[in-house]
Amino acid sequence: MDPMIDQHGHKGYVYLIGAGPGDPALITVKGRECIGRADVILYDYLANGGLLAYANPGAELIYAGKVGGAHNREQWQINQLMVAKAREGKVVARLKGGDPFVFGRGGEECEILVDAGIPFEVVPGVTAAIGAAAYAGIPLTHRDFTTSVAFVTGHESPGKEASGIDWERLSLGSGTVVFYMGIKNLPLITRNMMAYGRAPETPVAIIRWGTRPEQEVLTGTLVDIAEKAQKAGLRAPAITVIGEVVSLRDKLRWFDNRPLYGKGVLVTRAADQAGEFSRCLAEQGARVYECPTIRIVPPESFQELDEAIASLGTFSWLIFTSFNAVAAFFSRLHELGRDSRALGNCRICAVGPRTAAALAPYGINADLVPADYKAEGVVAAFQALEIGGQRILFPKADRARDVIPAALEKLGAHVAAPVAYRNIIPDSLPPAALTALEERRIDCITFTSSSTALNLAAMTGKERLRGLLAGVAVASIGPVTSKTCRELGLTVQIEPEKYTIAALTEAIVRYFS
């Protein structure tokens, strides 16, 4: 039988997907693929919202988690909704935090699907105990400490007349014990562990929001961890790890001792270009908020660019000053039914290594990459060449400075500078980014071009922007952008010597170190 057609002839199907413990990068390859296939996604409180980026643009997204600490939908309602959507012939992705079959009620949901005659598939995920402990630097097993581990619920079903936890065996064994969702019952858990024989000095760690940028780890012993947790105000979601392996944390911690850990960094690049920069910052431990202040769109008219492309054979040089310029030019070239062969003997100048790298997919190596990655660097590089009488093509953004065309014309060249793309201002700031600014959770804001700074000021207003960025470190990619920031009344604390994303990331790390 076709796995997408059930016994009633409906094309309904359900994937129970483990979303992992929090870091969206920990989703399995299969889990990500199944999210992309779904018509409907039912997602939980503990499933990272970033995973929804893998959804089909037309998918129906239904939140089935908690609102204000209370359940948005009860389990029976989730069951009914899952079955109803599948019976409509939909492919349903039930996205659950951690692993569906480890304290995720996945078994109960599968029983409902079996009873309803709906085909399903279970996609395992990284469970919180494994993921959170690893990110806290705590190996759950270690030959020098223990060869066994137990996963235990710290919040049993309220309908039970007596606890199903075998406290004596858990306590007397030497293995690691991990309690899920046991913060409220922590005093009871620690008392029982000690009452049934586990040594009071046994190390304990509580890991809250494990694997996420906001991860918190509190360590202590059975005798004092409950009091410490109360004083620290620790709340769910958290897991509790009990055992000698916890003593390895100080030696093995790697996630929460990175240079930018706990720092909120706002990235203002265009939405389709923020990913690389955000990853660089996240790898250093930053909590990244993406706030696109630029949207790249086609020019109002392609006439000038099309005319230049039609006469490509007459140009001696083609200058690209950004990744966007490369993408826009070759996109239009292909739309006109041509490819890189149309460049003929035209030599290529790329401003900076990233722009040069953008040419590689088109089979092109840059002939000239100026040492100074800005317009003035291009001019200086061409001053050393004989360009009198030569035709130079400079596809540009609508707001590009006239430094390059004006200077090269003075050197005797004939420059065509058609607009290849426009930078426009998005309609609004992302709510998460604006809230983070207003709540003072941003430690550093990054500007990778003058447009990112000018557009943000236009979206917020100059006075409000200065207020929002009071006490926030401003990181600018280079002197031109820094000049724009200062004209807006901002103080630039961070500027790398090289005008690249990698160099800017390194400069931010040095500043906060």
Short mmCIF file of C-alpha atoms in Angstrom, two decimals:
data_model
loop_
_atom_site.label_atom_id
_atom_site.label_comp_id
_atom_site.label_asym_id
_atom_site.label_seq_id
_atom_site.Cartn_x
_atom_site.Cartn_y
_atom_site.Cartn_z
CA MET A 1 0.00 0.00 0.00
CA ASP A 2 1.21 3.49 -0.84
CA PRO A 3 2.53 4.84 2.52
CA MET A 4 0.75 8.14 1.82
CA ILE A 5 -2.68 6.50 1.44
CA ASP A 6 -4.44 5.01 4.47
CA GLN A 7 -6.96 2.17 4.54
CA HIS A 8 -9.84 4.59 3.99
CA GLY A 9 -8.32 5.98 0.81
CA HIS A 10 -7.29 9.29 2.39
CA LYS A 11 -3.82 10.63 1.62
CA GLY A 12 -3.25 11.57 5.24
CA TYR A 13 0.01 10.78 7.00
CA VAL A 14 1.61 11.82 10.27
CA TYR A 15 5.28 12.27 11.12
CA LEU A 16 6.08 12.38 14.84
CA ILE A 17 9.34 14.31 14.77
CA GLY A 18 11.79 14.81 17.60
CA ALA A 19 12.84 18.46 17.40
CA GLY A 20 15.82 17.99 19.70
CA PRO A 21 16.60 19.80 22.94
CA GLY A 22 16.64 23.38 21.68
CA ASP A 23 19.50 24.13 19.32
CA PRO A 24 17.80 24.02 15.90
CA ALA A 25 21.00 22.65 14.35
CA LEU A 26 20.45 19.41 16.29
CA ILE A 27 17.41 18.41 14.24
CA THR A 28 18.11 15.23 12.28
CA VAL A 29 18.42 15.38 8.52
CA LYS A 30 15.31 13.21 8.22
CA GLY A 31 13.41 15.40 10.66
CA ARG A 32 14.20 18.49 8.63
CA GLU A 33 13.11 16.76 5.41
CA CYS A 34 9.80 15.70 6.96
CA ILE A 35 9.10 19.25 8.14
CA GLY A 36 9.54 20.38 4.54
CA ARG A 37 7.04 17.78 3.27
CA ALA A 38 4.26 18.67 5.70
CA ASP A 39 1.01 20.45 4.88
CA VAL A 40 0.34 21.04 8.57
CA ILE A 41 2.86 21.47 11.40
CA LEU A 42 1.73 21.04 15.01
CA TYR A 43 4.62 22.30 17.10
CA ASP A 44 5.31 22.31 20.83
CA TYR A 45 6.53 24.78 23.40
CA LEU A 46 9.97 23.13 23.51
CA ALA A 47 10.44 22.89 19.74
CA ASN A 48 12.69 25.73 18.56
CA GLY A 49 10.70 28.13 16.40
CA GLY A 50 13.69 28.38 14.05
CA LEU A 51 12.82 24.92 12.74
CA LEU A 52 9.71 26.37 11.12
CA ALA A 53 12.01 27.99 8.56
CA TYR A 54 12.27 24.53 6.96
CA ALA A 55 8.50 24.41 6.45
CA ASN A 56 6.86 24.57 3.05
CA PRO A 57 5.81 28.23 2.48
CA GLY A 58 2.18 27.13 2.19
CA ALA A 59 2.16 24.93 5.30
CA GLU A 60 -0.36 25.58 8.06
CA LEU A 61 1.49 26.26 11.34
CA ILE A 62 -0.39 25.43 14.55
CA TYR A 63 1.09 26.15 17.97
CA ALA A 64 0.22 23.40 20.45
CA GLY A 65 2.44 24.45 23.33
CA LYS A 66 2.02 26.71 26.30
CA VAL A 67 0.84 30.30 26.61
CA GLY A 68 1.65 32.11 29.84
CA GLY A 69 2.71 28.84 31.48
CA ALA A 70 -0.64 27.14 30.76
CA HIS A 71 -1.30 24.62 28.02
CA ASN A 72 -2.56 26.25 24.85
CA ARG A 73 -4.21 22.94 23.95
CA GLU A 74 -4.79 19.90 26.12
CA GLN A 75 -3.39 16.58 24.93
CA TRP A 76 -6.80 15.26 23.88
CA GLN A 77 -7.31 18.37 21.74
CA ILE A 78 -3.93 17.87 20.08
CA ASN A 79 -4.85 14.25 19.38
CA GLN A 80 -8.15 15.26 17.81
CA LEU A 81 -6.53 17.96 15.69
CA MET A 82 -3.80 15.62 14.47
CA VAL A 83 -6.34 13.00 13.43
CA ALA A 84 -8.68 15.55 11.85
CA LYS A 85 -5.96 17.10 9.70
CA ALA A 86 -4.74 13.70 8.55
CA ARG A 87 -8.30 12.69 7.64
CA GLU A 88 -8.47 15.79 5.44
CA GLY A 89 -5.73 14.14 3.40
CA LYS A 90 -2.98 16.32 4.87
CA VAL A 91 0.59 15.36 5.66
CA VAL A 92 1.00 16.33 9.31
CA ALA A 93 4.30 16.99 11.09
CA ARG A 94 3.89 16.67 14.85
CA LEU A 95 7.00 18.51 16.02
CA LYS A 96 7.90 17.67 19.60
CA GLY A 97 10.77 18.84 21.79
CA GLY A 98 13.51 16.27 22.41
CA ASP A 99 12.58 12.74 21.36
CA PRO A 100 8.92 11.73 20.89
CA PHE A 101 9.35 8.48 22.84
CA VAL A 102 11.33 9.86 25.79
CA PHE A 103 8.82 11.60 28.10
CA GLY A 104 7.25 13.13 25.00
CA ARG A 105 3.90 11.30 25.09
CA GLY A 106 4.71 10.08 21.60
CA GLY A 107 3.57 6.58 22.49
CA GLU A 108 0.13 7.88 23.46
CA GLU A 109 -0.17 9.84 20.22
CA CYS A 110 0.84 6.81 18.16
CA GLU A 111 -1.87 4.74 19.88
CA ILE A 112 -4.45 7.33 18.85
CA LEU A 113 -3.22 7.21 15.26
CA VAL A 114 -3.34 3.40 15.20
CA ASP A 115 -6.91 3.42 16.56
CA ALA A 116 -7.88 5.99 13.91
CA GLY A 117 -6.29 3.92 11.13
CA ILE A 118 -3.88 6.69 10.15
CA PRO A 119 -0.40 5.72 8.93
CA PHE A 120 2.47 7.39 10.73
CA GLU A 121 6.22 7.43 11.12
CA VAL A 122 8.37 8.24 14.15
CA VAL A 123 11.50 10.33 13.55
CA PRO A 124 13.74 10.18 16.64
CA GLY A 125 15.34 13.31 18.04
CA VAL A 126 18.16 14.16 20.44
CA THR A 127 16.58 13.89 23.88
CA ALA A 128 17.17 16.67 26.42
CA ALA A 129 19.27 14.55 28.79
CA ILE A 130 21.82 13.79 26.09
CA GLY A 131 21.84 17.18 24.39
CA ALA A 132 21.73 19.41 27.47
CA ALA A 133 24.30 17.37 29.38
CA ALA A 134 26.68 17.44 26.40
CA TYR A 135 26.33 21.22 26.05
CA ALA A 136 26.97 21.57 29.79
CA GLY A 137 30.18 19.55 29.51
CA ILE A 138 28.81 16.60 31.49
CA PRO A 139 29.32 13.10 30.03
CA LEU A 140 26.46 10.94 31.27
CA THR A 141 28.74 7.90 31.33
CA HIS A 142 32.48 7.72 31.89
CA ARG A 143 34.67 4.70 32.56
CA ASP A 144 36.22 6.34 35.62
CA PHE A 145 32.84 7.15 37.18
CA THR A 146 29.90 5.10 35.92
CA THR A 147 28.78 2.81 33.13
CA SER A 148 25.04 3.26 33.58
CA VAL A 149 22.51 6.05 33.30
CA ALA A 150 18.80 6.30 34.12
CA PHE A 151 16.25 8.74 32.72
CA VAL A 152 13.45 9.47 35.18
CA THR A 153 10.46 11.77 35.07
CA GLY A 154 10.45 14.36 37.80
CA HIS A 155 6.79 15.03 37.18
CA GLU A 156 4.69 11.86 37.29
CA SER A 157 1.11 11.60 36.10
CA PRO A 158 -1.18 13.29 38.65
CA GLY A 159 -3.60 10.37 38.34
CA LYS A 160 -1.18 7.91 39.93
CA GLU A 161 -2.03 6.76 43.47
CA ALA A 162 1.62 6.03 44.30
CA SER A 163 4.98 6.94 42.78
CA GLY A 164 6.25 4.56 40.12
CA ILE A 165 9.87 5.56 40.83
CA ASP A 166 12.00 2.90 42.49
CA TRP A 167 13.87 5.31 44.75
CA GLU A 168 15.89 2.59 46.47
CA ARG A 169 17.42 1.21 43.27
CA LEU A 170 18.04 4.66 41.86
CA SER A 171 19.73 5.82 45.03
CA LEU A 172 21.85 2.77 45.83
CA GLY A 173 23.18 2.35 42.30
CA SER A 174 26.31 4.24 41.30
CA GLY A 175 24.94 5.32 37.93
CA THR A 176 24.02 8.76 36.67
CA VAL A 177 20.37 9.72 37.16
CA VAL A 178 18.70 12.36 35.01
CA PHE A 179 15.36 13.81 36.06
CA TYR A 180 13.22 15.51 33.42
CA MET A 181 11.03 18.44 34.43
CA GLY A 182 11.77 18.06 38.12
CA ILE A 183 12.31 21.66 39.23
CA LYS A 184 9.10 21.90 41.27
CA ASN A 185 9.77 18.55 42.90
CA LEU A 186 13.50 19.09 43.41
CA PRO A 187 13.34 19.15 47.25
CA LEU A 188 11.39 15.86 47.18
CA ILE A 189 13.79 14.31 44.67
CA THR A 190 16.92 15.19 46.62
CA ARG A 191 15.40 14.09 49.95
CA ASN A 192 14.37 10.75 48.52
CA MET A 193 17.74 10.14 46.90
CA MET A 194 19.51 10.77 50.21
CA ALA A 195 16.92 8.92 52.31
CA TYR A 196 17.39 5.80 50.18
CA GLY A 197 21.18 5.83 50.38
CA ARG A 198 22.78 8.22 47.87
CA ALA A 199 25.56 10.24 49.54
CA PRO A 200 24.63 13.86 50.40
CA GLU A 201 27.83 15.13 48.75
CA THR A 202 26.88 13.60 45.37
CA PRO A 203 27.35 16.29 42.67
CA VAL A 204 24.21 17.65 41.00
CA ALA A 205 23.70 19.94 38.01
CA ILE A 206 20.53 21.67 36.88
CA ILE A 207 20.53 22.62 33.19
CA ARG A 208 17.89 25.09 32.07
CA TRP A 209 17.16 25.72 28.38
CA GLY A 210 19.93 23.29 27.49
CA THR A 211 21.72 23.75 24.13
CA ARG A 212 20.18 27.20 23.60
CA PRO A 213 22.07 30.51 23.80
CA GLU A 214 20.25 31.24 27.08
CA GLN A 215 21.38 27.98 28.68
CA GLU A 216 21.92 28.20 32.45
CA VAL A 217 23.78 25.63 34.53
CA LEU A 218 23.68 25.52 38.32
CA THR A 219 25.81 23.00 40.21
CA GLY A 220 25.78 21.82 43.79
CA THR A 221 25.23 18.64 45.78
CA LEU A 222 22.20 16.65 46.86
CA VAL A 223 22.23 18.44 50.16
CA ASP A 224 22.23 22.01 48.83
CA ILE A 225 21.04 22.09 45.20
CA ALA A 226 17.36 22.63 46.03
CA GLU A 227 18.17 25.69 48.12
CA LYS A 228 20.54 27.01 45.46
CA ALA A 229 17.90 26.58 42.76
CA GLN A 230 15.33 28.44 44.84
CA LYS A 231 17.71 31.34 45.50
CA ALA A 232 18.66 31.50 41.80
CA GLY A 233 14.99 31.49 40.79
CA LEU A 234 15.48 28.62 38.35
CA ARG A 235 12.31 27.58 36.56
CA ALA A 236 11.30 25.03 33.95
CA PRO A 237 12.25 23.84 31.43
CA ALA A 238 15.23 22.15 33.02
CA ILE A 239 16.76 18.76 33.64
CA THR A 240 18.61 17.64 36.76
CA VAL A 241 21.72 15.45 36.49
CA ILE A 242 22.79 13.54 39.60
CA GLY A 243 26.07 11.66 39.76
CA GLU A 244 29.84 11.87 40.00
CA VAL A 245 30.10 12.75 36.29
CA VAL A 246 28.87 16.25 37.15
CA SER A 247 32.31 16.91 38.69
CA LEU A 248 33.77 16.90 35.15
CA ARG A 249 31.86 20.00 34.09
CA ASP A 250 34.51 22.53 35.09
CA LYS A 251 37.09 20.68 33.03
CA LEU A 252 34.94 19.81 30.01
CA ARG A 253 32.62 22.79 29.63
CA TRP A 254 32.84 24.18 26.10
CA PHE A 255 29.51 25.75 25.21
CA ASP A 256 29.00 28.39 27.87
CA ASN A 257 32.60 29.56 28.18
CA ARG A 258 32.94 30.84 24.61
CA PRO A 259 33.92 34.52 24.27
CA LEU A 260 30.49 35.86 23.25
CA TYR A 261 28.40 33.53 25.43
CA GLY A 262 25.42 35.37 26.87
CA LYS A 263 25.91 38.41 24.63
CA GLY A 264 23.01 39.56 22.51
CA VAL A 265 24.12 40.67 19.04
CA LEU A 266 21.82 42.34 16.51
CA VAL A 267 22.63 41.63 12.85
CA THR A 268 21.20 44.17 10.41
CA ARG A 269 22.15 42.54 7.10
CA ALA A 270 19.63 41.70 4.39
CA ALA A 271 17.54 38.64 5.30
CA ASP A 272 19.08 36.42 2.61
CA GLN A 273 22.64 37.34 3.66
CA ALA A 274 22.45 37.30 7.46
CA GLY A 275 22.94 33.55 7.76
CA GLU A 276 26.71 33.41 7.35
CA PHE A 277 27.36 36.29 9.77
CA SER A 278 24.86 34.94 12.30
CA ARG A 279 26.56 31.54 12.22
CA CYS A 280 29.98 33.11 12.80
CA LEU A 281 28.68 34.97 15.84
CA ALA A 282 26.70 32.00 17.18
CA GLU A 283 29.80 29.81 16.96
CA GLN A 284 31.44 32.25 19.38
CA GLY A 285 28.50 31.87 21.78
CA ALA A 286 26.43 34.94 20.92
CA ARG A 287 22.66 35.01 21.05
CA VAL A 288 21.94 36.41 17.60
CA TYR A 289 18.91 38.47 16.65
CA GLU A 290 18.44 39.05 12.94
CA CYS A 291 16.99 42.43 12.04
CA PRO A 292 17.12 42.91 8.25
CA THR A 293 17.22 46.60 7.36
CA ILE A 294 17.72 46.01 3.65
CA ARG A 295 15.61 44.23 1.08
CA ILE A 296 17.26 43.58 -2.28
CA VAL A 297 14.92 44.10 -5.25
CA PRO A 298 15.38 44.53 -9.03
CA PRO A 299 15.92 48.00 -10.53
CA GLU A 300 12.89 49.99 -11.62
CA SER A 301 14.05 49.46 -15.19
CA PHE A 302 16.50 46.97 -16.70
CA GLN A 303 17.05 49.08 -19.82
CA GLU A 304 20.52 50.42 -18.96
CA LEU A 305 21.76 47.07 -17.64
CA ASP A 306 20.37 45.20 -20.64
CA GLU A 307 22.07 47.63 -23.02
CA ALA A 308 25.37 47.10 -21.24
CA ILE A 309 24.99 43.31 -21.36
CA ALA A 310 24.19 43.49 -25.06
CA SER A 311 27.56 45.17 -25.67
CA LEU A 312 29.64 43.17 -23.17
CA GLY A 313 32.26 42.46 -25.80
CA THR A 314 33.19 46.17 -25.90
CA PHE A 315 34.19 46.40 -22.23
CA SER A 316 37.74 45.87 -20.97
CA TRP A 317 36.83 45.65 -17.29
CA LEU A 318 33.82 44.61 -15.20
CA ILE A 319 33.83 45.82 -11.59
CA PHE A 320 31.87 44.15 -8.78
CA THR A 321 31.83 45.78 -5.36
CA SER A 322 29.52 43.37 -3.54
CA PHE A 323 28.00 39.91 -3.44
CA ASN A 324 24.66 41.51 -4.39
CA ALA A 325 26.12 43.05 -7.52
CA VAL A 326 27.46 39.67 -8.66
CA ALA A 327 24.14 37.94 -7.99
CA ALA A 328 22.08 40.64 -9.69
CA PHE A 329 24.31 40.86 -12.77
CA PHE A 330 24.50 37.15 -13.48
CA SER A 331 20.81 36.67 -12.75
CA ARG A 332 19.97 39.20 -15.44
CA LEU A 333 22.59 37.75 -17.79
CA HIS A 334 20.93 34.34 -17.53
CA GLU A 335 17.44 35.79 -17.92
CA LEU A 336 18.61 37.23 -21.22
CA GLY A 337 19.65 33.75 -22.35
CA ARG A 338 23.39 34.26 -21.96
CA ASP A 339 26.09 32.92 -19.63
CA SER A 340 29.67 33.61 -18.50
CA ARG A 341 31.00 33.08 -22.02
CA ALA A 342 29.48 36.45 -22.92
CA LEU A 343 32.22 38.15 -20.88
CA GLY A 344 34.79 37.16 -23.50
CA ASN A 345 38.11 38.89 -22.77
CA CYS A 346 36.62 41.28 -20.24
CA ARG A 347 38.70 41.29 -17.07
CA ILE A 348 37.06 41.21 -13.63
CA CYS A 349 37.72 43.34 -10.56
CA ALA A 350 36.17 42.13 -7.29
CA VAL A 351 36.21 44.24 -4.15
CA GLY A 352 37.12 41.91 -1.32
CA PRO A 353 37.50 38.14 -1.00
CA ARG A 354 33.79 37.52 -0.41
CA THR A 355 32.86 39.24 -3.67
CA ALA A 356 35.61 37.29 -5.42
CA ALA A 357 34.27 34.04 -3.94
CA ALA A 358 30.79 34.91 -5.26
CA LEU A 359 32.18 34.65 -8.79
CA ALA A 360 33.33 31.04 -8.36
CA PRO A 361 29.92 29.41 -9.09
CA TYR A 362 30.02 31.10 -12.49
CA GLY A 363 33.46 29.64 -13.25
CA ILE A 364 35.22 32.99 -12.94
CA ASN A 365 38.37 33.99 -11.06
CA ALA A 366 38.83 37.69 -10.38
CA ASP A 367 41.75 39.30 -12.22
CA LEU A 368 42.05 42.08 -9.64
CA VAL A 369 41.18 42.16 -5.93
CA PRO A 370 42.29 45.51 -4.43
CA ALA A 371 44.11 45.39 -1.11
CA ASP A 372 41.73 48.01 0.31
CA TYR A 373 38.16 46.62 0.24
CA LYS A 374 36.29 49.83 -0.55
CA ALA A 375 35.70 52.20 -3.45
CA GLU A 376 38.90 54.13 -2.78
CA GLY A 377 40.82 50.87 -2.96
CA VAL A 378 39.42 50.19 -6.41
CA VAL A 379 40.48 53.63 -7.59
CA ALA A 380 44.00 53.16 -6.18
CA ALA A 381 44.33 49.78 -7.92
CA PHE A 382 43.27 51.21 -11.31
CA GLN A 383 45.61 54.20 -10.95
CA ALA A 384 48.47 51.73 -11.38
CA LEU A 385 46.99 50.51 -14.71
CA GLU A 386 46.72 52.06 -18.13
CA ILE A 387 42.97 52.46 -18.62
CA GLY A 388 42.80 55.56 -20.82
CA GLY A 389 40.17 55.06 -23.51
CA GLN A 390 38.99 51.73 -22.11
CA ARG A 391 35.33 50.98 -21.44
CA ILE A 392 34.54 49.83 -17.90
CA LEU A 393 31.24 48.33 -16.73
CA PHE A 394 30.25 48.96 -13.11
CA PRO A 395 26.85 47.37 -12.27
CA LYS A 396 25.85 49.00 -9.02
CA ALA A 397 23.20 49.51 -6.36
CA ASP A 398 20.83 52.41 -6.73
CA ARG A 399 22.43 54.22 -3.77
CA ALA A 400 26.07 53.46 -4.59
CA ARG A 401 28.56 56.29 -4.18
CA ASP A 402 29.95 57.88 -7.35
CA VAL A 403 33.56 57.53 -6.20
CA ILE A 404 34.50 54.79 -8.67
CA PRO A 405 32.86 56.15 -11.88
CA ALA A 406 34.04 59.71 -11.22
CA ALA A 407 37.64 58.75 -10.47
CA LEU A 408 37.97 56.32 -13.38
CA GLU A 409 36.52 58.89 -15.78
CA LYS A 410 39.27 61.29 -14.63
CA LEU A 411 41.80 58.58 -15.51
CA GLY A 412 40.48 58.63 -19.07
CA ALA A 413 38.18 55.59 -18.95
CA HIS A 414 34.61 55.48 -20.17
CA VAL A 415 32.44 54.08 -17.37
CA ALA A 416 28.94 52.63 -17.72
CA ALA A 417 27.28 52.35 -14.30
CA PRO A 418 23.80 50.86 -14.73
CA VAL A 419 21.68 50.11 -11.65
CA ALA A 420 21.62 46.32 -11.22
CA TYR A 421 19.60 46.22 -8.01
CA ARG A 422 17.98 48.43 -5.41
CA ASN A 423 18.28 48.48 -1.63
CA ILE A 424 14.87 49.24 -0.16
CA ILE A 425 13.73 49.53 3.43
CA PRO A 426 11.64 46.65 4.85
CA ASP A 427 8.17 47.50 6.09
CA SER A 428 8.96 46.94 9.76
CA LEU A 429 11.43 45.58 12.28
CA PRO A 430 11.05 41.94 13.33
CA PRO A 431 9.11 41.88 16.64
CA ALA A 432 11.74 39.70 18.36
CA ALA A 433 14.53 42.13 17.48
CA LEU A 434 12.56 45.20 18.52
CA THR A 435 11.57 43.58 21.82
CA ALA A 436 15.20 42.61 22.50
CA LEU A 437 16.26 46.23 21.91
CA GLU A 438 13.52 47.63 24.13
CA GLU A 439 14.26 45.14 26.90
CA ARG A 440 17.99 45.91 26.80
CA ARG A 441 18.99 42.39 25.78
CA ILE A 442 21.25 43.64 22.98
CA ASP A 443 24.93 44.11 23.86
CA CYS A 444 26.20 44.79 20.35
CA ILE A 445 24.70 45.91 17.04
CA THR A 446 26.43 45.30 13.71
CA PHE A 447 26.35 47.40 10.56
CA THR A 448 27.86 45.92 7.39
CA SER A 449 27.15 48.88 5.12
CA SER A 450 26.01 52.47 5.32
CA SER A 451 22.60 51.36 4.04
CA THR A 452 22.04 49.09 7.04
CA ALA A 453 22.59 52.02 9.40
CA LEU A 454 20.62 54.58 7.39
CA ASN A 455 17.68 52.23 6.90
CA LEU A 456 17.51 51.31 10.58
CA ALA A 457 17.46 55.02 11.46
CA ALA A 458 14.68 55.55 8.91
CA MET A 459 12.66 52.67 10.41
CA THR A 460 12.99 53.79 14.03
CA GLY A 461 13.69 57.52 13.76
CA LYS A 462 17.12 58.94 14.62
CA GLU A 463 16.26 60.04 18.16
CA ARG A 464 14.62 56.75 19.04
CA LEU A 465 17.53 54.83 17.53
CA ARG A 466 20.02 56.65 19.73
CA GLY A 467 17.87 55.84 22.75
CA LEU A 468 17.52 52.17 21.84
CA LEU A 469 21.29 51.87 21.34
CA ALA A 470 22.31 53.64 24.54
CA GLY A 471 24.93 51.41 26.15
CA VAL A 472 25.04 49.11 23.12
CA ALA A 473 28.41 48.55 21.42
CA VAL A 474 28.29 49.57 17.75
CA ALA A 475 30.31 47.36 15.39
CA SER A 476 30.95 48.72 11.89
CA ILE A 477 32.54 46.80 9.04
CA GLY A 478 34.68 49.72 7.82
CA PRO A 479 35.40 53.46 7.79
CA VAL A 480 32.69 54.43 5.30
CA THR A 481 30.01 52.70 7.37
CA SER A 482 31.52 54.12 10.57
CA LYS A 483 31.29 57.64 9.14
CA THR A 484 27.59 57.09 8.43
CA CYS A 485 27.05 55.79 11.98
CA ARG A 486 28.70 58.88 13.46
CA GLU A 487 26.57 61.16 11.28
CA LEU A 488 23.56 59.44 12.87
CA GLY A 489 24.89 60.32 16.32
CA LEU A 490 26.21 56.85 17.16
CA THR A 491 29.58 56.05 18.71
CA VAL A 492 31.47 53.29 16.93
CA GLN A 493 33.41 51.07 19.33
CA ILE A 494 34.35 48.24 16.96
CA GLU A 495 35.87 48.46 13.47
CA PRO A 496 38.14 45.75 11.97
CA GLU A 497 41.26 46.49 9.95
CA LYS A 498 39.96 44.32 7.09
CA TYR A 499 36.44 44.96 5.89
CA THR A 500 35.16 41.38 5.99
CA ILE A 501 32.57 39.48 8.01
CA ALA A 502 35.27 37.22 9.46
CA ALA A 503 37.36 40.20 10.55
CA LEU A 504 34.33 41.94 12.02
CA THR A 505 33.48 38.82 14.03
CA GLU A 506 37.06 38.66 15.34
CA ALA A 507 36.92 42.33 16.30
CA ILE A 508 33.69 41.82 18.24
CA VAL A 509 35.24 38.85 20.06
CA ARG A 510 38.32 40.94 20.99
CA TYR A 511 36.14 43.78 22.24
CA PHE A 512 34.12 41.61 24.59
CA SER A 513 37.13 39.58 25.68
#
